[in-house]
Coordinates of C-alpha atoms in Angstrom, one line a residue:
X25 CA 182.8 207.7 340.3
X26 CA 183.1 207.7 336.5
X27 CA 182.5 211.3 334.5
X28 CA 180.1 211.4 331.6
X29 CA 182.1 213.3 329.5
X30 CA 179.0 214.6 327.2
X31 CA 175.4 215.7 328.0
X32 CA 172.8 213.3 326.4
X33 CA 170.3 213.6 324.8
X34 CA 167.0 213.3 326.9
X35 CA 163.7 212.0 325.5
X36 CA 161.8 212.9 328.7
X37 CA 163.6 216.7 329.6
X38 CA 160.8 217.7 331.7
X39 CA 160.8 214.4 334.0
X40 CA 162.0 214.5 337.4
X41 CA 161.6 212.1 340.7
X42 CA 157.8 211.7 340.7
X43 CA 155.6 212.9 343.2
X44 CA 154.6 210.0 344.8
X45 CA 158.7 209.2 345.9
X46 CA 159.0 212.8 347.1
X47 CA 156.1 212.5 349.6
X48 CA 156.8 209.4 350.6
X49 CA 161.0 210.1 351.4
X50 CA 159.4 213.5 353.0
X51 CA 157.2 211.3 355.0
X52 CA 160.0 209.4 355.8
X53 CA 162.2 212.6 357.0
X54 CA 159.3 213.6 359.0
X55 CA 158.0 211.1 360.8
X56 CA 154.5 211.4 359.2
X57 CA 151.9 209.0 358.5
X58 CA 152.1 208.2 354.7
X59 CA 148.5 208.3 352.8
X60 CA 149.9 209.5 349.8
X61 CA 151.7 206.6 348.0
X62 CA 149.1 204.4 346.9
X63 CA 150.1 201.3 348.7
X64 CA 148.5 199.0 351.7
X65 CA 150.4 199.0 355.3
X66 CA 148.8 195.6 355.4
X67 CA 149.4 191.7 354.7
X68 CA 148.0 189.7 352.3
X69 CA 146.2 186.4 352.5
X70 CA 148.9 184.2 354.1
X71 CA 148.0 181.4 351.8
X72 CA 148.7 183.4 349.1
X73 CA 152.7 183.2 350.6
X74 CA 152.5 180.0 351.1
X75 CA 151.4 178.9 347.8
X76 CA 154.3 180.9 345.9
X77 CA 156.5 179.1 348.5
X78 CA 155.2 175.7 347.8
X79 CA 155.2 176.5 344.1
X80 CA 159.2 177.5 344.5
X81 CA 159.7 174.5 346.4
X82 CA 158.4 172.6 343.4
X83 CA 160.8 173.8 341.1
X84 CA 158.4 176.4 339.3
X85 CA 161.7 178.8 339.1
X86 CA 162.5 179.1 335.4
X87 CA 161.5 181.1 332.2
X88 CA 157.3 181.5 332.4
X89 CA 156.2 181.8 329.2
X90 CA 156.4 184.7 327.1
X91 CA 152.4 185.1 327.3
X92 CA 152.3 183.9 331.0
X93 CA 151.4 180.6 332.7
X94 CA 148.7 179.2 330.9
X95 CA 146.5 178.2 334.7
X96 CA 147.1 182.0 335.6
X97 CA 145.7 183.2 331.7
X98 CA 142.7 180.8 332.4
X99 CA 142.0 182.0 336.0
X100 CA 142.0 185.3 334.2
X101 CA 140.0 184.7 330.9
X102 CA 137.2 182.7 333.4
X103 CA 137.1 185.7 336.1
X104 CA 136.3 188.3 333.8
X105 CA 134.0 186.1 331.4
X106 CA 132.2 185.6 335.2
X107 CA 132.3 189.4 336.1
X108 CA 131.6 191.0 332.5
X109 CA 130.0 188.4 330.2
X110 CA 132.8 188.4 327.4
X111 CA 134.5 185.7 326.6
X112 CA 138.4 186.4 325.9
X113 CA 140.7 183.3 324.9
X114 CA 143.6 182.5 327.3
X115 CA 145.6 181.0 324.6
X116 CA 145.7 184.4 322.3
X117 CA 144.0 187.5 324.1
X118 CA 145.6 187.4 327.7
X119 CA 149.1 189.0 328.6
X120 CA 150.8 188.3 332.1
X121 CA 152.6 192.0 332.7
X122 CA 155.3 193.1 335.0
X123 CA 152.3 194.9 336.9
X124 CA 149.7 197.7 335.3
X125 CA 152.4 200.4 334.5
X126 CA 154.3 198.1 332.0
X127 CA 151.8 196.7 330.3
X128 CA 150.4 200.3 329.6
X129 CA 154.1 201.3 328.6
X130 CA 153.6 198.5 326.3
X131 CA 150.3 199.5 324.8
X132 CA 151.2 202.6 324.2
X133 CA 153.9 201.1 322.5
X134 CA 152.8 199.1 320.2
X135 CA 150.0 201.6 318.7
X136 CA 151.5 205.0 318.9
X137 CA 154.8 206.5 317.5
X138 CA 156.4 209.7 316.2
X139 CA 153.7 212.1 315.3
X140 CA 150.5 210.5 316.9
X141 CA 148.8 211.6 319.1
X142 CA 147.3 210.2 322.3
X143 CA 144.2 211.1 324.5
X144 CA 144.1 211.8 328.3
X145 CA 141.8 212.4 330.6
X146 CA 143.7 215.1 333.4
X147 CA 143.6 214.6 336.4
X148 CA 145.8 211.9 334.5
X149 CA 148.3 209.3 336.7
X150 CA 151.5 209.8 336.1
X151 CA 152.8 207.4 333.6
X152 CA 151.0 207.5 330.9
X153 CA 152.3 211.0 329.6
X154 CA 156.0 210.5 330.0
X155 CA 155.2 206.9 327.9
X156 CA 153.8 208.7 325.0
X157 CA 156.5 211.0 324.8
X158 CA 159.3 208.7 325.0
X159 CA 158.0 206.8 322.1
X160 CA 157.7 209.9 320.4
X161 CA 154.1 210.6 320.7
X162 CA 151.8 213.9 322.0
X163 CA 149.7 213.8 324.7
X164 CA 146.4 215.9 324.3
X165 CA 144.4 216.3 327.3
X166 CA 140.8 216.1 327.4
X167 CA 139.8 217.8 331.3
X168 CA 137.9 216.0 333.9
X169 CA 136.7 219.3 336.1
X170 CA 136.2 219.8 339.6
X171 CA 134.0 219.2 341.5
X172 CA 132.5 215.8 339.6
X173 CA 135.4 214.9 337.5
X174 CA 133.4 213.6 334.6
X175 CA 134.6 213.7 330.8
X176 CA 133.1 216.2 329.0
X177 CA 132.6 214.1 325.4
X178 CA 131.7 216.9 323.1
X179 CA 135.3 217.8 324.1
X180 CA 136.9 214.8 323.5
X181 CA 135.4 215.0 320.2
X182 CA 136.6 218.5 319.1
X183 CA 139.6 216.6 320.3
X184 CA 140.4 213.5 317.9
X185 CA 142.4 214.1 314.8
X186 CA 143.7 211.9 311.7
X187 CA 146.7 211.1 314.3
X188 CA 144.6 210.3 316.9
X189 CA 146.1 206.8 317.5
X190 CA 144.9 206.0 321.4
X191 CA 142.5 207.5 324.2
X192 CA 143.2 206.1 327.4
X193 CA 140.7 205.9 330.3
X194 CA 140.9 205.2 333.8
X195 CA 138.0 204.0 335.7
X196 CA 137.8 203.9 338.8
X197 CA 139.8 206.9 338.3
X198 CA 143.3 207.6 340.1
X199 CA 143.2 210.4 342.0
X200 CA 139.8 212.0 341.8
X201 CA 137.6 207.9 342.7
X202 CA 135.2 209.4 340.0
X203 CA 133.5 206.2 337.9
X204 CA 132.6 205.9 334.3
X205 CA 128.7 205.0 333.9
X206 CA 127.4 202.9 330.8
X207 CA 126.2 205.7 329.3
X208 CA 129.7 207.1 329.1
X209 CA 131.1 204.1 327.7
X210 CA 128.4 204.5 324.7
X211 CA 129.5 207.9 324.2
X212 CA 133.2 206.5 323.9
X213 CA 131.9 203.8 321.2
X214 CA 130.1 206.5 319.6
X215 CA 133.1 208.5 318.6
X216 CA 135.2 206.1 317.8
X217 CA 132.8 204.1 315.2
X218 CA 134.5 203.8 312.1
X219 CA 137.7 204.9 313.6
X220 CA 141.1 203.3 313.6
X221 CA 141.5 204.5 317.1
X222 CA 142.6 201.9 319.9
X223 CA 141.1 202.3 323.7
X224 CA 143.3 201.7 326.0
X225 CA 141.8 200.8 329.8
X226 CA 143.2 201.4 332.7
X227 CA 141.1 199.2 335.0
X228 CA 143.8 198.4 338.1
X229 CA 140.6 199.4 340.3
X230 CA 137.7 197.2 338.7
X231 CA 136.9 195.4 342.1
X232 CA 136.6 198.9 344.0
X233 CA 133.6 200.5 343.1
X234 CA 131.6 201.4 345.8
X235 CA 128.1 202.6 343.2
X236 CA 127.1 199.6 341.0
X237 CA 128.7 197.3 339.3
X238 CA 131.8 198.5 337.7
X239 CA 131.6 199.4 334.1
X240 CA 134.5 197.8 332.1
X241 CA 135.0 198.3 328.8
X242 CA 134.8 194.2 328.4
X243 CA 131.0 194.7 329.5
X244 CA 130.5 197.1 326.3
X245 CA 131.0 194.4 322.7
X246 CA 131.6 197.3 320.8
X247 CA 134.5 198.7 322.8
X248 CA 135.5 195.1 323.5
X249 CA 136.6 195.4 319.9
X250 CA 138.7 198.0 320.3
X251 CA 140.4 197.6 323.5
X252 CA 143.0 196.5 325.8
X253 CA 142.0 196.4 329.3
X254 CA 145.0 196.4 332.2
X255 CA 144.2 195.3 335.7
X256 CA 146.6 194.7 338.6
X257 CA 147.0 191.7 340.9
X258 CA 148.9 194.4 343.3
X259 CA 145.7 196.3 344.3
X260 CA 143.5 193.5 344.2
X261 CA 145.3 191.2 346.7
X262 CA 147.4 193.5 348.8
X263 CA 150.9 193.0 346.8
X264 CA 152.0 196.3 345.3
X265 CA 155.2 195.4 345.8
X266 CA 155.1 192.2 343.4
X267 CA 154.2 194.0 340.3
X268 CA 152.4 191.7 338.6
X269 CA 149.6 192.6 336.7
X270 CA 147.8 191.9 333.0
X271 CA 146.2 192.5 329.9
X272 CA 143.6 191.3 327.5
X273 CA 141.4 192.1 324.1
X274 CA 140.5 191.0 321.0
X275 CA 143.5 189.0 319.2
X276 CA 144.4 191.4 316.6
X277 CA 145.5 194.0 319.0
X278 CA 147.3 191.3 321.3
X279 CA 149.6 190.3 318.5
X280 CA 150.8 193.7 318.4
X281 CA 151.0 194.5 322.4
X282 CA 152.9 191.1 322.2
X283 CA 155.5 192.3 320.0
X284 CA 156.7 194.6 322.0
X285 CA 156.2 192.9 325.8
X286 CA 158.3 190.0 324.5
X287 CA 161.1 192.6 324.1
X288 CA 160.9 194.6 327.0
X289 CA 160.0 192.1 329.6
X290 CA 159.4 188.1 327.7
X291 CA 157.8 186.7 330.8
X292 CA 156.8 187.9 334.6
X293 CA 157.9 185.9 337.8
X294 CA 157.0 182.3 337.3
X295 CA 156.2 181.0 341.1
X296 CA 154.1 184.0 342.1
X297 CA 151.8 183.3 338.6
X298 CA 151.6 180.0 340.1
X299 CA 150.6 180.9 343.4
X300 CA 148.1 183.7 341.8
X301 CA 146.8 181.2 339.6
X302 CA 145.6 178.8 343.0
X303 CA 144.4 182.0 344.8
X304 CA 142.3 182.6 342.1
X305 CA 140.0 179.8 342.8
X306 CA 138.2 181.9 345.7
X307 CA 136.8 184.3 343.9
X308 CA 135.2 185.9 347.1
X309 CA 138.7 187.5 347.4
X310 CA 137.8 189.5 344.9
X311 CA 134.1 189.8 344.8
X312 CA 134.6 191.3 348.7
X313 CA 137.3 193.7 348.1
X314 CA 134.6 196.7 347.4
X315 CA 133.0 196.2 350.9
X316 CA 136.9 195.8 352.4
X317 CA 137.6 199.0 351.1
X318 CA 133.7 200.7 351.9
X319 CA 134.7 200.1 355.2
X320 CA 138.3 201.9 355.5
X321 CA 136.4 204.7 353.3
X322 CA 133.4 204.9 356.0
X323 CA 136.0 205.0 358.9
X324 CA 138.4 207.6 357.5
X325 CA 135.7 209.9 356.4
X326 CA 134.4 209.6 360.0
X327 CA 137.8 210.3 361.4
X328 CA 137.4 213.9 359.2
X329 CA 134.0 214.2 359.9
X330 CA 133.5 217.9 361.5
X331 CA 137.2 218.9 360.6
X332 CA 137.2 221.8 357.8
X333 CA 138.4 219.8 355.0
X334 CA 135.6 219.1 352.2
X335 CA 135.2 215.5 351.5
X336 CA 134.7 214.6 347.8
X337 CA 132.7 211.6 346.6
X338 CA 134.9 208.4 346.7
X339 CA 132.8 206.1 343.7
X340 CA 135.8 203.6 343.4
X341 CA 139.9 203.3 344.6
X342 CA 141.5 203.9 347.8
X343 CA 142.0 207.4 347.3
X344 CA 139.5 210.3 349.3
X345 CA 139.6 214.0 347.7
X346 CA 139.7 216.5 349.9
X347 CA 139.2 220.7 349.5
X348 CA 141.5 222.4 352.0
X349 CA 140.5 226.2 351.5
X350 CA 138.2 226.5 354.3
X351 CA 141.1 225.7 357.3
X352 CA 141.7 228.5 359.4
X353 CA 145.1 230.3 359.2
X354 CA 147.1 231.3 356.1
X355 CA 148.0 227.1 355.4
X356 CA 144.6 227.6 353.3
X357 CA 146.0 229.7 351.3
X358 CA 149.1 227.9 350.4
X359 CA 148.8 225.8 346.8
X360 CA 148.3 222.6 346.9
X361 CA 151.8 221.7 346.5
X362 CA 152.7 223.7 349.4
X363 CA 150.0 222.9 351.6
X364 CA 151.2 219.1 350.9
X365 CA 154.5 219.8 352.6
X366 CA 153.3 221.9 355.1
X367 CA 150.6 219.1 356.6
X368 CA 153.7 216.6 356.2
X369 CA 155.7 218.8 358.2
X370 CA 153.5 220.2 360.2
X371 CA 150.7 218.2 361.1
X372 CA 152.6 214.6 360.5
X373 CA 150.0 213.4 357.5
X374 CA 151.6 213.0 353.8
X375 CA 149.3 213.6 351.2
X376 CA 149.5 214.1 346.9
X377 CA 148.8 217.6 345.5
X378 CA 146.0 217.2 342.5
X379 CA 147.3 219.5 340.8
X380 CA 150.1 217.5 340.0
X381 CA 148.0 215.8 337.7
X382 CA 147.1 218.5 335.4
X383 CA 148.9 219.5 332.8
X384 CA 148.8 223.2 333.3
X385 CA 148.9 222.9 337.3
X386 CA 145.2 223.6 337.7
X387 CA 144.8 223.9 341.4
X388 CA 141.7 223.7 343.1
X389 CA 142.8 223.3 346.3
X390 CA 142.3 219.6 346.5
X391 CA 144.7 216.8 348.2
X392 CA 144.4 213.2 347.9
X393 CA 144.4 210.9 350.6
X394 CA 144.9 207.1 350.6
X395 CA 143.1 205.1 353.2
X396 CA 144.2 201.9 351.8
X397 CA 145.4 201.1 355.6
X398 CA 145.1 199.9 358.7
X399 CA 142.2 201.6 361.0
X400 CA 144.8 202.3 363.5
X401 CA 147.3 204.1 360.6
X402 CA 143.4 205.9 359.9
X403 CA 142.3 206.7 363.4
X404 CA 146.1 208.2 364.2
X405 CA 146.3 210.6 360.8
X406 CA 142.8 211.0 362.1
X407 CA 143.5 213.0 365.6
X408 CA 146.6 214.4 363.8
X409 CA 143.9 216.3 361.3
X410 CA 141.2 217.3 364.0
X411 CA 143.8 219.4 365.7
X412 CA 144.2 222.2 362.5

């Protein structure tokens, strides 16, 4: 085993192994049903297999693209021309990503450096802090509060600076399910008129909203300017494990988000873009994916239904908040963190501490639960959580 025989330097000191792999190897250890890692235990479409097969069969096996396959940029451009009423251009405002995470690595990239400063919304996900920092950026936190989890914009205001180079927001929002409204995207466009600053959207949700239509920032002109909008083909169709995902806005600001993708990735797996491209076509795979997921949330909240635990509203995602403080015994006492391990020990359910998402720990006594599974995966965490 070779020696390092120095220290290095580390651009992320305060990074270790990320919440999400420790509850899922403790799950693992334990035995316990996993609803914290955000990921379906269930198949997709087999058609979808069976495209990517055929398109491998076909000898669709070398270099895509740097921009992606152009059928897969123009499935894109037309579904969200359909959904949102913008038109993008498939040919110069639509990037084919190594899923969601990279392509906002690669945002934040391309518009923030040494001394800028970026703004997030905490509860925030995971990777966008440790990308800011590594390209040498701060992260200043704007705080969405329980119980409602909505931005507070007179905040975000007193917020931006002259090096105030990005603000990145999340809706649906991972972990709280909260929603931005129409009247917060006008607030957004309001501050930053006559700005410099980019928006960044993180949008891997968009087809699970359960209140309305979801409010992209493509459905705002204005912030259509302004923006690049991500989106994942692994939560829409049931393939986290492919990561493919993609982004798109206004020309200008794809130049620059192309500069740096064609460095750190060039091009994404050419036969599954082919096989994404034909699955496309049936847009009611995408236009039903709200009611798919209505469904699992109905079914798991009934599964809690009359258990102590306080449900939060799930507006959009796979993930259900849940208070904890009014169990019986000390476990209600515990912080969240604790109280995580303890039900994955304990009880046999895996969940994700909130507060893991603030910057200062804030904990509220809140876990998050994924029911992006099957109803038997549900009904057993289920009978596990009516016996506390």
């Amino acid at each position: 085993m070779p020696h390092t025989p120095f220290t290095p330097d580390s651009k992320l000191p305060w990074v270790g192994t990320t919440i999400f792999t420790v509850m899922s190897k403790l799950a693992a250890e334990c035995g316990a049903i996993n609803l914290s890692q955000g990921f379906p235990d269930f198949q997709a479409d087999r058609s979808l297999f069976d495209a990517v097969h055929q398109a491998m069969l076909d000898g669709r096996n070398q270099y895509a693209p740097m921009t992606g396959l152009p059928e897969l940029r123009q499935a894109i451009a037309a579904k969200v021309k359909a959904l949102y009423g913008t038109a993008y251009d498939a040919e110069s405002e639509i990037t084919v990503t190594a899923g969601a995470t990279q392509a906002l690595f690669t945002a934040i990239a391309a518009f923030a450096g040494t001394g800028d400063e970026v703004i997030v919304f905490a509860p925030v996900y995971d990777s966008y802090v440790p990308a800011i920092e590594a390209v040498g950026a701060k992260a200043v936190y704007a705080t969405l509060k329980y119980p409602d989890y909505k931005p507070d914009w007179n905040e975000v205001k007193s917020l931006i600076t002259a090096r105030t180079r990005l603000i990145i927001v999340n809706t649906p929002h991972n972990p709280t399910g909260s929603l931005l409204d129409a009247s917060d995207l006008e607030a957004l466009a309001e501050l930053t008129r006559n700005t410099n600053i980019v928006v960044l959207g993180d949008e891997v949700y968009e087809h699970i909203c359960f209140e309305g239509e979801h409010q992209s920032l493509a459905r705002h002109p204005e912030l259509a300017a302004r923006s690049l909008i991500v989106s994942s083909f692994g939560k829409t169709y049931h393939i986290t494990g492919w990561k493919i995902g993609y982004c798109y806005g206004a020309a200008a600001l794809m130049a620059e988000f192309r500069k740096v993708h064609q460095f750190n990735v060039f091009c994404v797996n050419a036969p599954a873009q082919v096989g994404l491209a034909a699955f496309m076509a049936d847009h009611s795979r995408h236009l039903q994916l709200a009611e798919f997921y209505r469904q699992k949330r109905d079914f798991f909240r009934q599964q809690l239904a009359g258990t102590p635990f306080e449900l939060l509203p799930c507006r959009g995602t796979y993930f259900q908040l849940a208070r904890y403080d009014a169990l019986p015994g000390p476990a209600a006492d515990l912080p969240d963190t604790e109280f995580a391990q303890w039900l994955t020990r304990e009880v046999g359910v895996a969940v994700i501490p909130v507060s893991v998402f603030y910057p200062d720990g804030r904990d509220d006594k809140v876990v998050r639960f994924c029911f992006a599974k099957q109803e038997s995966t549900l009904a057993a965490a289920g009978e596990k959580l009516r016996g506390l």
